[in-house]
GROMACS .gro file of C-alpha atoms in nm:
model
  465
    1MET     CA    1  17.128  -4.176   1.879
    2LYS     CA    2  17.183  -4.473   2.086
    3THR     CA    3  16.890  -4.540   2.264
    4LYS     CA    4  16.865  -4.796   2.530
    5THR     CA    5  16.485  -4.947   2.634
    6MET     CA    6  16.446  -5.159   2.874
    7ALA     CA    7  16.302  -5.496   2.745
    8THR     CA    8  16.308  -5.749   3.002
    9THR     CA    9  16.208  -6.109   2.977
   10SER     CA   10  15.983  -6.301   3.237
   11MET     CA   11  16.322  -6.535   3.290
   12LEU     CA   12  16.507  -6.242   3.324
   13LEU     CA   13  16.298  -6.100   3.646
   14ALA     CA   14  16.257  -6.409   3.774
   15THR     CA   15  16.638  -6.416   3.799
   16MET     CA   16  16.640  -6.074   3.933
   17VAL     CA   17  16.380  -6.165   4.223
   18LEU     CA   18  16.562  -6.513   4.324
   19ALA     CA   19  16.885  -6.337   4.353
   20ALA     CA   20  16.767  -5.995   4.391
   21ALA     CA   21  16.562  -5.746   4.560
   22CYS     CA   22  16.561  -5.488   4.310
   23GLY     CA   23  16.420  -5.056   4.266
   24SER     CA   24  16.220  -4.048   3.782
   25GLY     CA   25  16.203  -4.089   3.790
   26SER     CA   26  16.347  -4.031   4.069
   27ASN     CA   27  16.046  -3.900   4.142
   28ASN     CA   28  16.017  -3.804   4.544
   29GLY     CA   29  16.054  -3.462   4.672
   30SER     CA   30  15.796  -3.223   4.803
   31GLU     CA   31  15.847  -2.943   5.021
   32GLY     CA   32  16.098  -2.777   4.779
   33SER     CA   33  16.466  -2.750   4.820
   34SER     CA   34  16.728  -2.875   5.081
   35SER     CA   35  17.021  -2.711   4.924
   36GLY     CA   36  17.262  -2.679   5.154
   37ALA     CA   37  17.162  -2.983   5.391
   38PRO     CA   38  17.396  -3.047   5.686
   39SER     CA   39  17.663  -3.296   5.606
   40SER     CA   40  17.587  -3.634   5.604
   41SER     CA   41  17.931  -3.668   5.790
   42SER     CA   42  17.754  -3.630   6.129
   43ALA     CA   43  17.462  -3.883   6.066
   44SER     CA   44  17.441  -4.135   6.243
   45PRO     CA   45  17.492  -4.510   6.095
   46SER     CA   46  17.200  -4.630   6.184
   47GLY     CA   47  17.137  -4.989   6.031
   48SER     CA   48  17.532  -5.071   6.081
   49PRO     CA   49  17.592  -5.322   6.372
   50SER     CA   50  17.834  -5.022   6.514
   51GLY     CA   51  17.976  -4.730   6.418
   52GLU     CA   52  18.257  -4.850   6.270
   53ALA     CA   53  18.296  -4.883   5.906
   54SER     CA   54  18.184  -5.181   5.681
   55PRO     CA   55  18.437  -5.479   5.613
   56SER     CA   56  18.372  -5.379   5.244
   57ALA     CA   57  18.505  -5.010   5.277
   58SER     CA   58  18.843  -5.121   5.172
   59ALA     CA   59  18.651  -5.228   4.871
   60GLY     CA   60  18.668  -4.813   4.813
   61ALA     CA   61  18.965  -4.747   4.937
   62SER     CA   62  19.105  -4.406   4.870
   63PRO     CA   63  19.402  -4.341   4.662
   64SER     CA   64  19.566  -4.126   4.916
   65SER     CA   65  19.514  -4.170   5.275
   66SER     CA   66  19.664  -3.850   5.363
   67GLU     CA   67  19.580  -3.563   5.123
   68LYS     CA   68  19.291  -3.392   5.241
   69VAL     CA   69  19.003  -3.417   4.994
   70THR     CA   70  18.640  -3.268   4.972
   71LEU     CA   71  18.385  -3.448   4.769
   72LYS     CA   72  18.102  -3.271   4.641
   73LEU     CA   73  17.786  -3.481   4.620
   74MET     CA   74  17.428  -3.339   4.472
   75HIS     CA   75  17.143  -3.586   4.531
   76LEU     CA   76  16.737  -3.561   4.499
   77TRP     CA   77  16.628  -3.722   4.836
   78PRO     CA   78  16.537  -3.459   5.054
   79GLU     CA   79  16.461  -3.561   5.410
   80ALA     CA   80  16.112  -3.421   5.405
   81SER     CA   81  15.980  -3.632   5.142
   82SER     CA   82  16.209  -3.927   5.082
   83ALA     CA   83  16.324  -4.020   5.433
   84GLY     CA   84  16.398  -4.359   5.343
   85GLN     CA   85  16.638  -4.284   5.085
   86PHE     CA   86  16.790  -3.967   5.263
   87LYS     CA   87  16.888  -4.199   5.568
   88VAL     CA   88  17.084  -4.467   5.323
   89VAL     CA   89  17.250  -4.218   5.155
   90SER     CA   90  17.354  -4.021   5.515
   91GLN     CA   91  17.444  -4.360   5.642
   92ILE     CA   92  17.678  -4.455   5.357
   93ILE     CA   93  17.847  -4.101   5.364
   94GLY     CA   94  17.906  -4.167   5.734
   95GLU     CA   95  18.043  -4.480   5.690
   96TYR     CA   96  18.296  -4.401   5.393
   97GLU     CA   97  18.389  -4.090   5.610
   98ALA     CA   98  18.481  -4.288   5.866
   99ALA     CA   99  18.718  -4.540   5.662
  100HIS     CA  100  18.839  -4.246   5.509
  101PRO     CA  101  18.944  -3.982   5.732
  102ASN     CA  102  19.108  -3.764   5.460
  103VAL     CA  103  18.813  -3.725   5.271
  104THR     CA  104  18.477  -3.513   5.364
  105ILE     CA  105  18.119  -3.564   5.133
  106GLU     CA  106  17.952  -3.220   5.116
  107THR     CA  107  17.606  -3.275   5.007
  108GLU     CA  108  17.331  -3.066   4.826
  109VAL     CA  109  17.009  -3.215   4.823
  110LEU     CA  110  16.720  -3.092   4.585
  111GLU     CA  111  16.371  -3.178   4.521
  112ASN     CA  112  16.344  -3.348   4.156
  113GLU     CA  113  16.260  -3.083   3.942
  114GLN     CA  114  16.516  -2.843   4.097
  115TYR     CA  115  16.776  -3.100   4.074
  116LYS     CA  116  16.695  -3.111   3.706
  117SER     CA  117  16.727  -2.793   3.650
  118LYS     CA  118  17.043  -2.742   3.837
  119LEU     CA  119  17.231  -2.979   3.657
  120LYS     CA  120  17.167  -2.805   3.356
  121VAL     CA  121  17.312  -2.489   3.516
  122LEU     CA  122  17.595  -2.630   3.631
  123SER     CA  123  17.696  -2.819   3.324
  124ALA     CA  124  17.681  -2.484   3.114
  125SER     CA  125  17.928  -2.388   3.321
  126ASN     CA  126  18.096  -2.706   3.349
  127ASN     CA  127  18.054  -2.700   3.746
  128LEU     CA  128  17.913  -3.059   3.810
  129PRO     CA  129  17.935  -3.180   4.147
  130ASP     CA  130  18.240  -3.428   4.199
  131VAL     CA  131  17.950  -3.720   4.206
  132GLY     CA  132  17.600  -3.668   4.092
  133PHE     CA  133  17.302  -3.875   3.968
  134THR     CA  134  17.160  -3.867   3.656
  135TRP     CA  135  16.904  -4.061   3.427
  136ALA     CA  136  16.949  -4.311   3.177
  137ALA     CA  137  16.943  -4.331   2.782
  138GLY     CA  138  16.858  -3.991   2.616
  139PHE     CA  139  16.821  -3.772   2.934
  140MET     CA  140  17.202  -3.862   2.974
  141GLU     CA  141  17.307  -3.849   2.584
  142PRO     CA  142  17.407  -3.470   2.620
  143TYR     CA  143  17.614  -3.495   2.903
  144VAL     CA  144  17.802  -3.787   2.744
  145LYS     CA  145  17.845  -3.604   2.389
  146GLY     CA  146  17.961  -3.302   2.574
  147ASN     CA  147  18.253  -3.545   2.787
  148MET     CA  148  18.081  -3.367   3.134
  149PHE     CA  149  18.067  -3.755   3.248
  150GLU     CA  150  18.364  -4.004   3.323
  151PRO     CA  151  18.368  -4.366   3.208
  152LEU     CA  152  18.342  -4.588   3.460
  153ASN     CA  153  18.378  -4.961   3.301
  154ASP     CA  154  18.732  -4.993   3.502
  155LEU     CA  155  18.473  -4.991   3.799
  156LEU     CA  156  18.283  -5.287   3.653
  157GLU     CA  157  18.592  -5.484   3.599
  158GLY     CA  158  18.681  -5.453   3.970
  159ASP     CA  159  18.489  -5.473   4.311
  160LEU     CA  160  18.143  -5.459   4.095
  161LYS     CA  161  18.171  -5.735   3.837
  162ASP     CA  162  17.881  -5.905   3.816
  163LYS     CA  163  17.721  -5.724   4.079
  164PHE     CA  164  17.427  -5.579   3.890
  165VAL     CA  165  17.105  -5.724   3.736
  166ALA     CA  166  17.158  -5.813   3.400
  167GLY     CA  167  17.070  -5.564   3.174
  168THR     CA  168  17.057  -5.246   3.407
  169THR     CA  169  17.375  -5.082   3.330
  170GLU     CA  170  17.342  -5.115   2.974
  171ALA     CA  171  17.080  -4.826   2.994
  172TYR     CA  172  17.395  -4.597   3.103
  173SER     CA  173  17.630  -4.691   2.813
  174PHE     CA  174  17.722  -4.542   2.507
  175ASP     CA  175  17.964  -4.674   2.250
  176GLY     CA  176  18.113  -4.938   2.482
  177GLN     CA  177  18.116  -4.709   2.770
  178THR     CA  178  17.941  -4.683   3.092
  179TYR     CA  179  17.897  -4.329   3.236
  180ALA     CA  180  17.720  -4.417   3.547
  181LEU     CA  181  17.594  -4.707   3.776
  182PRO     CA  182  17.240  -4.747   3.853
  183VAL     CA  183  17.110  -4.733   4.228
  184GLU     CA  184  16.755  -4.861   4.161
  185LEU     CA  185  16.509  -5.058   3.953
  186ASN     CA  186  16.159  -4.946   3.942
  187ILE     CA  187  15.830  -5.037   3.794
  188VAL     CA  188  15.514  -4.843   3.809
  189PRO     CA  189  15.205  -4.987   4.008
  190VAL     CA  190  14.873  -4.823   4.101
  191TYR     CA  191  14.849  -4.786   4.445
  192TYR     CA  192  14.498  -4.782   4.610
  193ASN     CA  193  14.353  -4.748   4.932
  194LYS     CA  194  14.198  -5.071   5.032
  195GLU     CA  195  13.957  -4.898   5.312
  196ILE     CA  196  13.796  -4.697   5.036
  197PHE     CA  197  13.760  -4.974   4.820
  198ALA     CA  198  13.617  -5.220   5.041
  199LYS     CA  199  13.381  -4.904   5.177
  200TYR     CA  200  13.194  -4.913   4.810
  201ASN     CA  201  13.221  -5.281   4.738
  202LEU     CA  202  13.503  -5.232   4.483
  203GLN     CA  203  13.778  -5.457   4.349
  204PRO     CA  204  14.081  -5.399   4.170
  205PRO     CA  205  13.978  -5.380   3.819
  206GLN     CA  206  14.095  -5.623   3.541
  207THR     CA  207  14.029  -5.457   3.271
  208LEU     CA  208  13.984  -5.044   3.166
  209ASP     CA  209  13.597  -5.091   3.153
  210ASP     CA  210  13.631  -5.224   3.542
  211LEU     CA  211  13.878  -4.899   3.623
  212LYS     CA  212  13.592  -4.688   3.466
  213LYS     CA  213  13.303  -4.856   3.659
  214ILE     CA  214  13.526  -4.751   3.966
  215ILE     CA  215  13.577  -4.420   3.877
  216GLN     CA  216  13.209  -4.367   3.802
  217THR     CA  217  13.137  -4.526   4.160
  218LEU     CA  218  13.356  -4.305   4.377
  219ASN     CA  219  13.260  -4.004   4.139
  220ASP     CA  220  12.897  -4.077   4.250
  221ASN     CA  221  13.031  -4.112   4.642
  222LYS     CA  222  13.218  -3.772   4.611
  223VAL     CA  223  13.539  -3.925   4.648
  224THR     CA  224  13.861  -3.830   4.441
  225PRO     CA  225  13.912  -4.170   4.234
  226ILE     CA  226  14.281  -4.105   4.101
  227THR     CA  227  14.525  -3.834   4.234
  228LEU     CA  228  14.781  -3.710   3.963
  229GLY     CA  229  15.035  -3.447   3.964
  230GLY     CA  230  15.010  -3.324   3.606
  231LYS     CA  231  15.226  -3.014   3.680
  232ASP     CA  232  15.516  -3.279   3.704
  233ALA     CA  233  15.470  -3.405   3.323
  234TRP     CA  234  15.643  -3.694   3.403
  235THR     CA  235  15.366  -3.828   3.614
  236ALA     CA  236  15.104  -3.775   3.309
  237SER     CA  237  15.312  -3.951   3.108
  238PHE     CA  238  15.280  -4.323   3.307
  239TRP     CA  239  14.936  -4.308   3.228
  240TYR     CA  240  14.984  -4.215   2.815
  241MET     CA  241  15.232  -4.465   2.809
  242TYR     CA  242  15.022  -4.793   3.002
  243LEU     CA  243  14.726  -4.692   2.793
  244ALA     CA  244  14.978  -4.683   2.474
  245ASP     CA  245  15.072  -5.022   2.577
  246ARG     CA  246  14.762  -5.192   2.635
  247LEU     CA  247  14.623  -5.060   2.320
  248GLY     CA  248  14.920  -5.137   2.072
  249GLY     CA  249  15.143  -5.389   2.259
  250PRO     CA  250  15.482  -5.413   2.445
  251ASP     CA  251  15.702  -5.311   2.169
  252VAL     CA  252  15.489  -4.997   2.037
  253LEU     CA  253  15.654  -4.712   2.216
  254ASP     CA  254  15.989  -4.839   2.200
  255LYS     CA  255  15.956  -4.867   1.815
  256ALA     CA  256  15.814  -4.516   1.799
  257VAL     CA  257  16.125  -4.372   2.003
  258ALA     CA  258  16.390  -4.563   1.834
  259GLY     CA  259  16.255  -4.511   1.483
  260SER     CA  260  16.146  -4.197   1.530
  261ASP     CA  261  15.784  -4.240   1.398
  262PHE     CA  262  15.474  -4.177   1.612
  263SER     CA  263  15.242  -4.263   1.358
  264ASP     CA  264  15.118  -4.597   1.474
  265PRO     CA  265  14.717  -4.613   1.528
  266SER     CA  266  14.716  -4.720   1.874
  267LEU     CA  267  14.924  -4.414   2.012
  268LEU     CA  268  14.630  -4.200   1.831
  269GLU     CA  269  14.384  -4.421   2.007
  270ALA     CA  270  14.584  -4.431   2.382
  271ALA     CA  271  14.552  -4.032   2.353
  272LYS     CA  272  14.186  -4.062   2.274
  273GLU     CA  273  14.133  -4.304   2.570
  274ALA     CA  274  14.331  -4.028   2.825
  275GLN     CA  275  14.124  -3.776   2.715
  276ASN     CA  276  13.798  -3.999   2.755
  277LEU     CA  277  13.953  -4.069   3.144
  278VAL     CA  278  13.960  -3.693   3.191
  279ASP     CA  279  13.577  -3.651   3.070
  280ARG     CA  280  13.507  -3.882   3.339
  281LYS     CA  281  13.664  -3.710   3.574
  282ALA     CA  282  13.922  -4.012   3.684
  283PHE     CA  283  14.160  -3.737   3.779
  284VAL     CA  284  14.200  -3.509   4.114
  285LYS     CA  285  13.996  -3.145   4.035
  286GLY     CA  286  14.299  -2.919   3.898
  287PHE     CA  287  14.551  -3.193   3.843
  288ASN     CA  288  14.752  -3.019   3.629
  289GLY     CA  289  14.829  -2.703   3.851
  290LEU     CA  290  14.900  -2.993   4.112
  291SER     CA  291  15.299  -3.093   4.165
  292ASN     CA  292  15.345  -3.484   4.214
  293ASP     CA  293  15.381  -3.399   4.605
  294GLU     CA  294  15.073  -3.245   4.634
  295ALA     CA  295  14.911  -3.480   4.469
  296LYS     CA  296  15.065  -3.767   4.653
  297ALA     CA  297  14.938  -3.576   4.976
  298GLU     CA  298  14.596  -3.650   4.867
  299PHE     CA  299  14.657  -4.018   4.831
  300MET     CA  300  14.869  -4.037   5.137
  301ASN     CA  301  14.550  -3.853   5.353
  302GLY     CA  302  14.315  -4.049   5.250
  303LYS     CA  303  14.149  -3.821   4.997
  304ALA     CA  304  14.198  -4.004   4.703
  305ALA     CA  305  14.165  -4.360   4.606
  306MET     CA  306  14.437  -4.443   4.374
  307TYR     CA  307  14.789  -4.336   4.294
  308ALA     CA  308  15.021  -4.469   3.999
  309MET     CA  309  15.398  -4.406   4.067
  310GLY     CA  310  15.712  -4.583   4.083
  311THR     CA  311  15.806  -4.833   4.340
  312TRP     CA  312  16.037  -4.541   4.463
  313GLU     CA  313  15.714  -4.474   4.697
  314VAL     CA  314  15.733  -4.825   4.820
  315PRO     CA  315  15.941  -4.699   5.149
  316ASN     CA  316  15.644  -4.436   5.257
  317PHE     CA  317  15.397  -4.733   5.220
  318THR     CA  318  15.635  -4.977   5.398
  319THR     CA  319  15.950  -4.872   5.659
  320ASN     CA  320  15.897  -4.469   5.692
  321PRO     CA  321  15.868  -4.435   6.051
  322ASP     CA  322  15.742  -4.092   5.992
  323VAL     CA  323  15.405  -4.252   5.790
  324PRO     CA  324  15.140  -4.405   6.042
  325GLN     CA  325  15.100  -4.753   6.049
  326GLU     CA  326  14.703  -4.743   5.989
  327PHE     CA  327  14.750  -4.547   5.651
  328LYS     CA  328  15.033  -4.802   5.571
  329ASP     CA  329  14.772  -5.124   5.650
  330LYS     CA  330  14.559  -4.931   5.356
  331VAL     CA  331  14.783  -4.948   5.078
  332GLY     CA  332  14.765  -5.213   4.832
  333PHE     CA  333  14.839  -5.212   4.449
  334PHE     CA  334  14.730  -5.355   4.150
  335LYS     CA  335  14.878  -5.406   3.761
  336PHE     CA  336  14.763  -5.132   3.521
  337PRO     CA  337  14.411  -5.314   3.389
  338VAL     CA  338  14.422  -5.453   3.016
  339ALA     CA  339  14.190  -5.326   2.738
  340ALA     CA  340  13.940  -5.559   2.597
  341ASP     CA  341  14.072  -5.561   2.232
  342GLY     CA  342  14.422  -5.448   2.325
  343LYS     CA  343  14.765  -5.628   2.228
  344SER     CA  344  14.912  -5.658   2.540
  345SER     CA  345  14.938  -5.814   2.860
  346VAL     CA  346  14.846  -5.710   3.224
  347ASN     CA  347  15.230  -5.836   3.332
  348ASN     CA  348  15.372  -5.548   3.138
  349TRP     CA  349  15.515  -5.259   3.338
  350VAL     CA  350  15.610  -4.918   3.279
  351GLY     CA  351  15.949  -4.863   3.453
  352GLY     CA  352  16.336  -4.941   3.434
  353PRO     CA  353  16.660  -4.835   3.597
  354GLY     CA  354  16.593  -4.533   3.819
  355VAL     CA  355  16.933  -4.283   3.885
  356GLY     CA  356  17.244  -4.379   3.849
  357LEU     CA  357  17.582  -4.235   3.990
  358PHE     CA  358  17.801  -4.015   3.788
  359VAL     CA  359  18.147  -3.884   3.837
  360SER     CA  360  18.215  -3.555   3.705
  361GLN     CA  361  18.474  -3.571   3.393
  362ASN     CA  362  18.612  -3.207   3.515
  363SER     CA  363  18.680  -3.329   3.901
  364LYS     CA  364  18.990  -3.262   4.070
  365HIS     CA  365  18.944  -3.578   4.274
  366LYS     CA  366  18.832  -3.826   3.993
  367GLU     CA  367  19.012  -4.152   4.142
  368GLU     CA  368  18.862  -4.058   4.513
  369ALA     CA  369  18.529  -3.973   4.341
  370LYS     CA  370  18.532  -4.327   4.171
  371SER     CA  371  18.617  -4.459   4.501
  372PHE     CA  372  18.295  -4.305   4.664
  373VAL     CA  373  18.109  -4.427   4.374
  374ASP     CA  374  18.233  -4.800   4.427
  375PHE     CA  375  18.139  -4.793   4.826
  376PHE     CA  376  17.804  -4.643   4.754
  377VAL     CA  377  17.708  -4.879   4.507
  378GLN     CA  378  17.786  -5.164   4.742
  379LYS     CA  379  17.674  -5.041   5.051
  380TRP     CA  380  17.346  -4.926   4.884
  381GLY     CA  381  17.269  -5.288   4.774
  382GLU     CA  382  17.321  -5.410   5.111
  383ILE     CA  383  17.117  -5.185   5.321
  384SER     CA  384  16.874  -5.000   5.127
  385VAL     CA  385  16.619  -5.314   5.096
  386THR     CA  386  16.609  -5.377   5.485
  387ASP     CA  387  16.655  -5.020   5.586
  388ALA     CA  388  16.439  -4.851   5.390
  389GLY     CA  389  16.247  -5.081   5.138
  390ILE     CA  390  16.419  -4.965   4.844
  391ILE     CA  391  16.463  -5.180   4.529
  392PRO     CA  392  16.820  -5.206   4.399
  393ALA     CA  393  16.995  -5.218   4.065
  394THR     CA  394  17.243  -5.473   4.249
  395LYS     CA  395  17.223  -5.828   4.329
  396VAL     CA  396  17.135  -5.897   4.699
  397ASP     CA  397  17.067  -6.268   4.873
  398THR     CA  398  16.704  -6.154   5.033
  399SER     CA  399  16.665  -6.546   5.150
  400ALA     CA  400  16.737  -6.436   5.496
  401ILE     CA  401  16.583  -6.072   5.470
  402LYS     CA  402  16.248  -6.016   5.626
  403LEU     CA  403  16.056  -5.779   5.415
  404PRO     CA  404  15.741  -5.616   5.458
  405PRO     CA  405  15.425  -5.801   5.243
  406LEU     CA  406  15.384  -5.506   4.996
  407PHE     CA  407  15.751  -5.539   4.903
  408ILE     CA  408  15.746  -5.865   4.865
  409ASP     CA  409  15.409  -5.866   4.630
  410LEU     CA  410  15.607  -5.640   4.386
  411LEU     CA  411  15.873  -5.873   4.366
  412ASN     CA  412  15.646  -6.141   4.278
  413GLU     CA  413  15.528  -5.960   4.017
  414LEU     CA  414  15.839  -5.873   3.860
  415ASN     CA  415  15.881  -6.231   3.872
  416ASN     CA  416  15.594  -6.253   3.638
  417ALA     CA  417  15.661  -5.986   3.428
  418SER     CA  418  15.710  -6.010   3.086
  419LYS     CA  419  15.811  -5.666   2.930
  420VAL     CA  420  15.939  -5.344   3.147
  421THR     CA  421  15.912  -5.037   2.903
  422LEU     CA  422  16.174  -4.770   3.005
  423TYR     CA  423  15.977  -4.418   3.035
  424LEU     CA  424  15.906  -4.243   2.742
  425ASP     CA  425  16.104  -3.949   2.868
  426VAL     CA  426  16.399  -4.118   2.933
  427GLN     CA  427  16.421  -4.280   2.613
  428MET     CA  428  16.376  -4.004   2.429
  429LYS     CA  429  16.660  -3.713   2.348
  430PRO     CA  430  16.604  -3.414   2.597
  431GLY     CA  431  16.433  -3.186   2.293
  432ALA     CA  432  16.164  -3.476   2.240
  433ALA     CA  433  16.143  -3.519   2.623
  434SER     CA  434  16.060  -3.189   2.674
  435GLU     CA  435  15.792  -3.175   2.368
  436HIS     CA  436  15.642  -3.478   2.514
  437TYR     CA  437  15.592  -3.308   2.883
  438ASN     CA  438  15.443  -3.039   2.701
  439LEU     CA  439  15.195  -3.238   2.500
  440VAL     CA  440  15.101  -3.488   2.725
  441GLN     CA  441  14.978  -3.196   2.967
  442ALA     CA  442  14.835  -3.025   2.719
  443LEU     CA  443  14.656  -3.375   2.601
  444LEU     CA  444  14.527  -3.411   2.936
  445GLY     CA  445  14.408  -3.064   2.982
  446LYS     CA  446  14.255  -3.081   2.684
  447ALA     CA  447  14.443  -2.807   2.499
  448ILE     CA  448  14.506  -3.012   2.218
  449THR     CA  449  14.344  -3.285   2.022
  450PRO     CA  450  14.492  -3.643   2.034
  451GLU     CA  451  14.559  -3.611   1.654
  452ASP     CA  452  14.770  -3.285   1.714
  453PHE     CA  453  14.929  -3.494   2.000
  454VAL     CA  454  15.074  -3.740   1.818
  455LYS     CA  455  15.164  -3.543   1.495
  456LYS     CA  456  15.346  -3.237   1.727
  457GLN     CA  457  15.542  -3.550   1.899
  458ASP     CA  458  15.607  -3.717   1.592
  459ALA     CA  459  15.775  -3.405   1.464
  460ALA     CA  460  15.938  -3.356   1.781
  461LEU     CA  461  16.120  -3.706   1.744
  462LYS     CA  462  16.193  -3.652   1.393
  463ALA     CA  463  16.357  -3.335   1.473
  464GLY     CA  464  16.653  -3.536   1.626
  465LYS     CA  465  16.705  -3.317   1.933
   0.00000   0.00000   0.00000
C-alpha cells in the first residue's frame, strides 16, 4: 500500500498562510439524510456580484455546447448542519449551469456516515455518481484499485496548475496518478466556551495536567467538561491521536501505520491516558451512544465547555447566519496541551486534507464531469473563505479579504505548525480503519484493556486489509 501522510513543515505552512486561506473528516451532518435535495440549479448565486456566470467559467467549458447532459453529484453537507458548505456548493452549481445551459446537475445530499455507506453500496454495483467526494489515502485506495475513479492529472496541468497548496494533492495520488482533487484543508483544535471558562476562573490548558484540573473544576460545578460523539468513532480517534502524538512524538503514528507495527510503548501509554480521562469523567455522559451532531449540540447549546473538532466547524462559529452572534462571541480555541514528559510540541496538529472531488470511471459524461470539477475547485477557492469561512486546499490571496478573528487566529496557528498528522482512519486501509473505529470506541467505553487495544490494532494493520 502506498500510504500518504501529511507531514507539513512550518516553512510550508507559513507559505500556505501567506499565500492562501487554507480548509471527515468531513464530518458535518446532523438531522439525517437530505437525499434527493432540491436541484441546486435554482439556488441563487449569492455572494456573486450578479446572477451572471463568473469570468472563470470558461475554465470549465464543456466539450459540447449542444448535447443535453445530466451529471449526478453526491455530497455530504446537508443544509441543516453545514449551511456554509451547502450554500457554496449550491452557488457553484447555479453558476456552472448558467454558463453551461446544456448541463443539469442533479444533487443528492447525505450526512457524513450515510454518505460513506452509500458510496460503498454504489461502488459494489459500479453505479457511482458522475462526480462525488472521497477522503484521501487509505480510504480511497480500494476505489482506485477497483478502477472506479478517473485519473485527473490532466486537470492539474491545465487551469489548476500550481493552484493547490503544496502537499495537498499528493494524499490523493497513487503510482503517479491523481484520482481526486481536494477542496479542504483542516486541523483539529479544541474549541471552548469562553464564558464558562471565565465563570470558573479557568484558562486554556498548556499541559495535560492543566486539562485534568479544568475537568475536575467543571465536574465539581456540575458542568460537562468535554462533549464527544463516540458513536461516530472518528471523533474519539482525535483524542487518542493527540495523546499518542503528545506522548510519543510527531512521527509515532505515521510510522505505526506505514510499518504496520503498533507496538511502540507510547501507543500503549496513550491508550492508558485515554481511559484515565474517561475515569475522570472528562466526556459527556453516554458519549459512546451519541452521534457527533448530538454531541455538537451540547456545545452549541452552552451545556459543554469543550469540543475537539476539525476546522470545518469554523463556519458555525463565524459566518453561519443561523447561529446567534451571542454564541459565536463565546467561542475560542486552544491547541491540544502537551504531556509533561512527552516528546511532542503544542504546535503539532491532527488534521490534513479534507474531502476531494472524484470523477467516476464509469461516467457516461467524463469530459463534462471533469469540466465541472475544474470549475468547482476554482470557484470553491474563490468564495469559500469569504462566503463561508471555509479553509480551502487551493491558494487564495487573502491580503484584501476581511476575515473573522477566529479564522485569522487559526490561520496564524497554521503558520506556526511544525507537523500535521493525517487522520488515522484515513491513513489506514479500510479493514484496519474499521477495526480502529471499533477499538477506539471499546477503549473509551472501557470494554477492552489498553493492552488489548494496541495488540488488536497491530494485528489489524498486519492483516493488510
